[in-house]
mmCIF file of C-alpha atoms in Angstrom:
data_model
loop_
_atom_site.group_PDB
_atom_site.id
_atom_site.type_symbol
_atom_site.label_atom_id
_atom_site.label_comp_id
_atom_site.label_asym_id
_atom_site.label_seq_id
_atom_site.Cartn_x
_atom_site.Cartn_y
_atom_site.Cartn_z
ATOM 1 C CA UNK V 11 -18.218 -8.835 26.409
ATOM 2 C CA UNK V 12 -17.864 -5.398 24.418
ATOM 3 C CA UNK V 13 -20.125 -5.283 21.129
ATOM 4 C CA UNK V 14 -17.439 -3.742 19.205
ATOM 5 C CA UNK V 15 -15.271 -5.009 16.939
ATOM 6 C CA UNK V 16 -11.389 -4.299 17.058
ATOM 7 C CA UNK V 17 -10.109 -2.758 14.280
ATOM 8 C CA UNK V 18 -6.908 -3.651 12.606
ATOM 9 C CA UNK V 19 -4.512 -1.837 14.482
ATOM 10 C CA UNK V 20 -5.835 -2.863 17.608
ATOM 11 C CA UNK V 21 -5.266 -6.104 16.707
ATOM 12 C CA UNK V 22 -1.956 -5.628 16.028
ATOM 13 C CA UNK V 23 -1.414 -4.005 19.121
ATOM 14 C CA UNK V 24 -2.904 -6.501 21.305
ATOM 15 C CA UNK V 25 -0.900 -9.354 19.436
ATOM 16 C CA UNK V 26 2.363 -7.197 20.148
ATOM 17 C CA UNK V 27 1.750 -7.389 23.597
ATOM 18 C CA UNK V 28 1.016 -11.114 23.639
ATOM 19 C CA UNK V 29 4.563 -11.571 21.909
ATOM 20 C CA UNK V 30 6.000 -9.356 23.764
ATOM 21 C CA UNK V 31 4.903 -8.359 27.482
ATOM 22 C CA UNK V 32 4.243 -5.452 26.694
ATOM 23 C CA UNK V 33 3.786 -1.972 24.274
ATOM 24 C CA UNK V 34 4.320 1.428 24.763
ATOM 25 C CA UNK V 35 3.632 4.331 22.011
ATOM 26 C CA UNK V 36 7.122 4.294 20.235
ATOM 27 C CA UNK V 37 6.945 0.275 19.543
ATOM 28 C CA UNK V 38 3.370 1.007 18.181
ATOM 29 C CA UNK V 39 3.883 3.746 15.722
ATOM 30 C CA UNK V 40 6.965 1.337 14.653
ATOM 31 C CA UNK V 41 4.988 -1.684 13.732
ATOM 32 C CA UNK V 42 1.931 0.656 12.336
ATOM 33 C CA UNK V 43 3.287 2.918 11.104
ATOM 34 C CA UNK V 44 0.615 5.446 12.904
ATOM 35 C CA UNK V 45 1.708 8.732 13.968
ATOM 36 C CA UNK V 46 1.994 9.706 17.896
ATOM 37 C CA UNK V 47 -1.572 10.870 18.361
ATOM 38 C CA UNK V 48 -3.182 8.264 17.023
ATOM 39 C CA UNK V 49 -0.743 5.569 18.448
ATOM 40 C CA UNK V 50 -2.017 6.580 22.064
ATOM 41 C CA UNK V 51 -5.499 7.149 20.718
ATOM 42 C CA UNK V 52 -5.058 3.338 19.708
ATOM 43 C CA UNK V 53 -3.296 2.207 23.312
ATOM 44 C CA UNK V 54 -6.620 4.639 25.439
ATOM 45 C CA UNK V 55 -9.166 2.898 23.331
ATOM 46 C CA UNK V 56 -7.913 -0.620 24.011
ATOM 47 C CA UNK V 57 -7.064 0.577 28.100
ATOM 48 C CA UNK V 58 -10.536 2.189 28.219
ATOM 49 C CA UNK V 59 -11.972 -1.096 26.716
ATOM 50 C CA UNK V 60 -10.258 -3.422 29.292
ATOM 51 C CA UNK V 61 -7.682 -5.027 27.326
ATOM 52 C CA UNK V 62 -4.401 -3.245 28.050
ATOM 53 C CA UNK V 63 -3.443 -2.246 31.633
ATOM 54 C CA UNK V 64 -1.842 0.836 31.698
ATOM 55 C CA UNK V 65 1.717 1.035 33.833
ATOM 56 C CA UNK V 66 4.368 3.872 34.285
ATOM 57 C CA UNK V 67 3.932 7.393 33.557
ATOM 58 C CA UNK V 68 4.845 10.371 31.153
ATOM 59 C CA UNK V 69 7.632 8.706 28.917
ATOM 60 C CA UNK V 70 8.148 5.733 30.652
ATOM 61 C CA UNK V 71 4.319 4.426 30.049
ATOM 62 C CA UNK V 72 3.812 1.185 28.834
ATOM 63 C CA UNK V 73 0.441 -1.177 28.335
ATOM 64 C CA UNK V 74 0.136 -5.010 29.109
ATOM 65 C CA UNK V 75 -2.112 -7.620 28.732
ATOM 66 C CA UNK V 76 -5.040 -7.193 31.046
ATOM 67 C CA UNK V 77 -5.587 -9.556 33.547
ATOM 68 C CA UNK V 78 -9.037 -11.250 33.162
ATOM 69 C CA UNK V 79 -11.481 -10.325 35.891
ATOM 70 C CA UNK V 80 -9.445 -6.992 36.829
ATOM 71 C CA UNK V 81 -12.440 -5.690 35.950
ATOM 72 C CA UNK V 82 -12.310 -6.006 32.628
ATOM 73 C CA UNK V 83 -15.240 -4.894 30.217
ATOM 74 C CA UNK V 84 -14.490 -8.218 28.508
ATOM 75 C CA UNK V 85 -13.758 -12.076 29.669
ATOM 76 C CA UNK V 86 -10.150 -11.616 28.601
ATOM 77 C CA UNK V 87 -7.785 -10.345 25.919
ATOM 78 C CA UNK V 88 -6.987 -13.628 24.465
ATOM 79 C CA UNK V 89 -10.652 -13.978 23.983
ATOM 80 C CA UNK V 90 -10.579 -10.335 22.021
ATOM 81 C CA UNK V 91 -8.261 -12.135 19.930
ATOM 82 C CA UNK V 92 -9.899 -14.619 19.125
ATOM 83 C CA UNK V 93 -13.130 -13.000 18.443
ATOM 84 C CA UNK V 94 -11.170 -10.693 15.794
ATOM 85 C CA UNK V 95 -9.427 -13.698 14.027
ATOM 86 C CA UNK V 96 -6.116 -13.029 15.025
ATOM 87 C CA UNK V 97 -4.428 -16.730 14.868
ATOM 88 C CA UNK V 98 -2.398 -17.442 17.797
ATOM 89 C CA UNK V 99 2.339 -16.362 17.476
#
């Protein structure tokens, strides 16, 4: 499991996707209200961590869920969720 904690936009990111399928930058600076950099700073950081997969490319990327034990640097997202005390949509 990663040591560090998720910070609030993160979470709100990750429970997007679990409602959702799926989030690209646009949905995220909509629900945020972050601008564009730091909307994709948001999305790399939770990729990089092993939460979001990364799909498409240019304008048409998009993150999901990871799957657990895709090699993950954690035992799954819902488990990230839980550790940050996001309840459950």
């Amino acid at each position: 499991l990663t040591s560090e904690a998720l910070d609030a936009d993160e979470v709100k990111v990750l429970i997007y996707a679990r409602a959702n399928g799926a989030v690209d930058n646009s949905a995220c600076r909509d629900f945020s209200g972050l601008d564009t950099l730091t909307a994709s700073r948001v999305l790399r950081r939770l990729r990089d961590r092993g939460l979001l997969d990364k799909e498409g490319s240019g304008n048409g990327t998009y993150y999901v869920l990871a799957h657990p034990g895709a090699g993950a640097k954690v035992a799954s997202p819902q488990l990230a969720l839980d550790m940050a005390g996001a309840e459950s949509p």
